[in-house]
Amino acid sequence: DLAFLAELAASIEIANTGYAFIFDNQGNVLYHPSYEQNTSLVDIPFYQDFMANDFLETENNGEQVYINRFYNEQMNWQIGSIYPHEDVKDAYQDLRLPIIIVNAIFILIVSFIFFYIIGRILNPLRRVAQVAELVAEGNLKEQVVIRTEDEIGQLGVSFNNMTTGLKTMIHAVDDTAGKLNTFSLDVSASIEENVQSIHQVVDHIQMVANQSAEQLQATAQVQRVVNNMGDEVNHIASNMNEVKAVSYTHLRAHETEA
């Protein structure tokens, strides 16, 4: 029933002065407020562009308008709507204040969410930085408490593991240093004992050397005495030989006289 269709299309309000229209696939009007039924629209200036696009911005009777198109495949109808730019502008002016308010509320909500998320990220990072400064000062008892399971939480766990590892390593180094200190003390005591023993050996060697020198001097003196005694013995033997020779001469002389 085209009468019912025309009544239904006429009841549709689009903006202030916009309207709907219907025509078949051949371009014949089924309903249009400005054209009679079965009037052909093929010759209007924007018909071809309208058929090629679902949305069209053009001019109609010297006025800038917007046209929407919907194709009904079952009925093979082209259903369109047309409304002037001024209606859109007026509607925008009416909606401007609500849009500004909605945008302001949206910006506030987004800002709150943004700062909330940034706070959830930065506060644990600030805590990690504070504990890192304490660790740099030598305080390894501090721990980072982060209750989230995201990357920040993993960072806190890794940082705590690092401080625990540092604490264990420092304790191991202290223990090794203590053992090295004890070992060095033992080595120093042993070296000192060895040095004292060496000094004693040197003193004994010096004493033996001194005694050997005295013995050499005594031996030399004895040798000189022995040499002197040998000289005396030789002298006495020489005198005895001379006496023997004189006695033998006198004896021979007496034998000759007798």
Coordinates of C-alpha atoms in Angstrom, one line a residue:
D1 CA 0.0 0.0 0.0
L2 CA 1.9 3.1 -1.3
A3 CA -0.5 5.4 0.6
F4 CA 0.5 3.9 3.8
L5 CA 4.1 4.0 2.8
A6 CA 3.8 7.7 1.9
E7 CA 2.1 8.4 5.2
L8 CA 4.8 6.6 7.1
A9 CA 7.7 8.4 5.2
A10 CA 6.0 11.8 5.8
S11 CA 5.8 11.1 9.5
I12 CA 9.6 10.8 9.7
E13 CA 11.3 13.9 11.1
I14 CA 14.9 14.6 10.1
A15 CA 16.5 17.5 11.9
N16 CA 14.3 20.7 11.4
T17 CA 13.4 20.7 7.7
G18 CA 14.8 17.4 6.4
Y19 CA 12.6 14.7 5.0
A20 CA 12.7 11.1 3.7
F21 CA 11.9 9.9 0.2
I22 CA 11.5 6.6 -1.7
F23 CA 11.8 5.6 -5.3
D24 CA 12.2 2.4 -7.2
N25 CA 15.3 1.1 -8.9
Q26 CA 14.3 2.8 -12.1
G27 CA 14.3 6.2 -10.5
N28 CA 10.5 6.6 -10.3
V29 CA 9.1 8.4 -7.2
L30 CA 7.2 6.2 -4.8
Y31 CA 7.2 9.0 -2.2
H32 CA 8.7 12.5 -2.2
P33 CA 7.2 15.6 -0.6
S34 CA 8.1 17.7 -3.7
Y35 CA 7.3 15.3 -6.5
E36 CA 4.3 13.4 -7.6
Q37 CA 4.2 9.6 -7.5
N38 CA 5.8 7.9 -10.5
T39 CA 7.7 11.1 -11.4
S40 CA 11.2 10.2 -12.8
L41 CA 14.2 11.6 -10.9
V42 CA 16.8 10.4 -13.4
D43 CA 17.2 13.9 -14.7
I44 CA 17.9 15.7 -11.4
P45 CA 21.6 16.9 -11.2
F46 CA 22.7 14.7 -8.3
Y47 CA 20.8 11.5 -9.2
Q48 CA 23.9 9.6 -10.6
D49 CA 26.0 10.6 -7.6
F50 CA 23.2 9.6 -5.3
M51 CA 23.0 6.1 -6.9
A52 CA 26.7 5.6 -6.6
N53 CA 27.2 6.6 -3.0
D54 CA 25.5 5.8 0.3
F55 CA 26.3 9.3 1.6
L56 CA 26.4 12.5 -0.5
E57 CA 27.1 16.1 0.2
T58 CA 25.7 18.3 -2.6
E59 CA 23.5 21.3 -3.4
N60 CA 19.8 21.3 -3.9
N61 CA 18.0 24.5 -5.1
G62 CA 21.1 26.5 -4.1
E63 CA 21.2 25.0 -0.6
Q64 CA 24.0 22.8 0.7
V65 CA 22.4 19.5 1.8
Y66 CA 23.4 16.0 3.0
I67 CA 21.8 12.9 1.4
N68 CA 21.8 9.4 2.8
R69 CA 20.8 6.3 0.8
F70 CA 19.7 2.8 1.8
Y71 CA 18.9 0.1 -0.8
N72 CA 16.1 -2.4 0.1
E73 CA 16.9 -5.6 -1.9
Q74 CA 13.6 -7.3 -1.2
M75 CA 11.5 -4.5 -2.5
N76 CA 14.1 -3.2 -4.9
W77 CA 13.6 0.3 -3.5
Q78 CA 16.0 3.2 -2.9
I79 CA 15.2 4.8 0.5
G80 CA 16.9 8.2 1.1
S81 CA 16.9 11.1 3.5
I82 CA 17.9 14.7 2.8
Y83 CA 18.6 17.5 5.3
P84 CA 20.2 20.9 4.9
H85 CA 23.5 21.8 6.4
E86 CA 21.9 24.6 8.4
D87 CA 19.8 22.0 10.3
V88 CA 23.0 20.1 11.2
K89 CA 24.5 23.4 12.3
D90 CA 21.5 24.3 14.4
A91 CA 21.4 20.8 15.9
Y92 CA 25.1 21.1 16.8
Q93 CA 24.5 24.5 18.4
D94 CA 21.8 22.9 20.6
L95 CA 24.1 20.0 21.5
R96 CA 27.2 22.2 21.9
L97 CA 26.8 22.8 25.6
P98 CA 26.0 19.1 26.4
I99 CA 28.9 18.0 24.3
I100 CA 31.2 20.4 26.1
I101 CA 30.0 19.1 29.5
V102 CA 30.3 15.5 28.4
N103 CA 33.8 16.1 27.0
A104 CA 34.8 17.9 30.3
I105 CA 33.5 15.0 32.3
F106 CA 35.2 12.5 30.0
I107 CA 38.5 14.4 30.3
L108 CA 38.2 14.4 34.1
I109 CA 37.5 10.7 34.2
V110 CA 40.4 10.0 31.8
S111 CA 42.7 12.2 33.8
F112 CA 41.7 10.4 37.0
I113 CA 42.3 7.0 35.5
F114 CA 45.6 8.3 34.0
F115 CA 46.9 9.6 37.2
Y116 CA 45.7 6.5 39.1
I117 CA 47.5 4.2 36.6
I118 CA 50.6 6.5 36.7
G119 CA 50.5 6.4 40.5
R120 CA 50.3 2.6 40.6
I121 CA 53.4 2.6 38.3
L122 CA 55.4 5.4 39.8
N123 CA 54.8 4.8 43.5
P124 CA 56.5 1.3 43.5
L125 CA 59.3 2.7 41.3
R126 CA 59.8 5.5 43.8
R127 CA 60.0 2.9 46.6
V128 CA 62.5 0.8 44.6
A129 CA 64.6 4.0 44.1
Q130 CA 64.5 4.8 47.8
V131 CA 65.5 1.2 48.8
A132 CA 68.2 1.3 46.1
E133 CA 69.7 4.4 47.7
L134 CA 69.7 2.7 51.1
V135 CA 71.3 -0.4 49.6
A136 CA 74.0 1.9 48.0
E137 CA 74.6 3.3 51.5
G138 CA 75.2 -0.2 52.8
N139 CA 71.8 -1.0 54.3
L140 CA 70.9 -4.5 53.0
K141 CA 68.1 -5.1 55.4
E142 CA 65.5 -3.1 53.5
Q143 CA 63.1 -4.9 51.2
V144 CA 60.7 -3.6 48.5
V145 CA 57.1 -4.5 49.2
I146 CA 55.1 -4.6 46.0
R147 CA 51.8 -6.6 46.0
T148 CA 51.1 -6.5 42.3
E149 CA 51.9 -9.4 40.0
D150 CA 52.7 -7.3 36.9
E151 CA 56.1 -6.2 35.6
I152 CA 56.5 -3.8 38.5
G153 CA 55.9 -6.6 41.0
Q154 CA 58.4 -8.8 39.2
L155 CA 60.9 -5.8 39.4
G156 CA 60.4 -5.7 43.1
V157 CA 60.9 -9.4 43.5
S158 CA 64.1 -9.3 41.4
F159 CA 65.4 -6.3 43.4
N160 CA 64.8 -8.2 46.7
N161 CA 66.5 -11.2 45.3
M162 CA 69.4 -9.0 44.3
T163 CA 69.8 -7.5 47.8
T164 CA 69.5 -11.0 49.4
G165 CA 72.3 -12.2 47.0
L166 CA 74.4 -9.2 47.9
K167 CA 73.9 -9.9 51.6
T168 CA 74.9 -13.5 51.1
M169 CA 77.9 -12.6 49.1
I170 CA 79.1 -10.0 51.6
H171 CA 78.7 -12.5 54.4
A172 CA 80.8 -15.0 52.4
V173 CA 83.4 -12.3 51.7
D174 CA 83.5 -11.4 55.4
D175 CA 83.9 -15.1 56.4
T176 CA 86.7 -15.6 53.8
A177 CA 88.4 -12.4 55.0
G178 CA 88.2 -13.6 58.6
K179 CA 89.7 -17.0 57.6
L180 CA 92.4 -15.2 55.6
N181 CA 93.2 -12.9 58.6
T182 CA 93.5 -15.9 60.9
F183 CA 95.7 -17.7 58.3
S184 CA 97.9 -14.6 57.9
L185 CA 98.3 -14.3 61.7
D186 CA 99.3 -18.0 61.9
V187 CA 101.7 -17.5 59.0
S188 CA 103.2 -14.3 60.6
A189 CA 103.7 -16.2 63.9
S190 CA 105.3 -19.1 62.1
I191 CA 107.6 -16.7 60.2
E192 CA 108.5 -14.9 63.4
E193 CA 109.4 -18.2 65.0
N194 CA 111.5 -19.2 62.0
V195 CA 113.2 -15.8 62.1
Q196 CA 114.1 -16.3 65.7
S197 CA 115.4 -19.8 65.0
I198 CA 117.5 -18.4 62.2
H199 CA 118.9 -15.8 64.5
Q200 CA 119.7 -18.5 67.0
V201 CA 121.4 -20.5 64.3
V202 CA 123.4 -17.5 63.2
D203 CA 124.4 -16.8 66.7
H204 CA 125.6 -20.4 67.1
I205 CA 127.5 -20.2 63.8
Q206 CA 129.1 -16.9 64.9
M207 CA 130.1 -18.5 68.2
V208 CA 131.5 -21.5 66.5
A209 CA 133.3 -19.2 64.1
N210 CA 134.7 -17.2 67.0
Q211 CA 135.8 -20.4 68.7
S212 CA 137.3 -21.7 65.5
A213 CA 139.3 -18.5 65.2
E214 CA 140.6 -18.8 68.7
Q215 CA 141.5 -22.5 68.0
L216 CA 143.3 -21.4 64.8
Q217 CA 145.2 -18.8 66.8
A218 CA 146.2 -21.4 69.5
T219 CA 147.1 -23.8 66.8
A220 CA 149.3 -21.2 65.1
Q221 CA 150.9 -20.4 68.4
V222 CA 151.5 -24.1 69.2
Q223 CA 153.0 -24.5 65.7
R224 CA 155.3 -21.6 66.3
V225 CA 156.4 -23.2 69.6
V226 CA 156.9 -26.5 67.9
N227 CA 158.9 -24.8 65.2
N228 CA 161.0 -23.1 67.8
M229 CA 161.5 -26.3 69.7
G230 CA 162.5 -27.9 66.4
D231 CA 165.0 -25.2 65.8
E232 CA 166.4 -25.7 69.3
V233 CA 166.6 -29.4 68.8
N234 CA 168.4 -28.9 65.5
H235 CA 170.8 -26.5 67.2
I236 CA 171.4 -29.0 70.0
A237 CA 171.9 -31.8 67.5
S238 CA 174.4 -29.6 65.6
N239 CA 176.3 -28.8 68.8
M240 CA 176.3 -32.5 69.7
N241 CA 177.7 -33.3 66.3
E242 CA 180.4 -30.7 66.7
V243 CA 181.2 -32.1 70.2
K244 CA 181.2 -35.6 68.8
A245 CA 183.6 -34.5 66.0
V246 CA 186.0 -32.8 68.5
S247 CA 185.9 -35.8 70.8
Y248 CA 186.6 -38.1 67.9
T249 CA 189.6 -35.9 66.9
H250 CA 191.0 -35.9 70.4
L251 CA 190.6 -39.6 70.7
R252 CA 192.4 -40.2 67.4
A253 CA 195.2 -37.9 68.5
H254 CA 195.7 -39.8 71.8
E255 CA 195.7 -43.1 70.0
T256 CA 198.4 -41.8 67.7
E257 CA 200.6 -40.6 70.5
A258 CA 200.4 -43.9 72.3

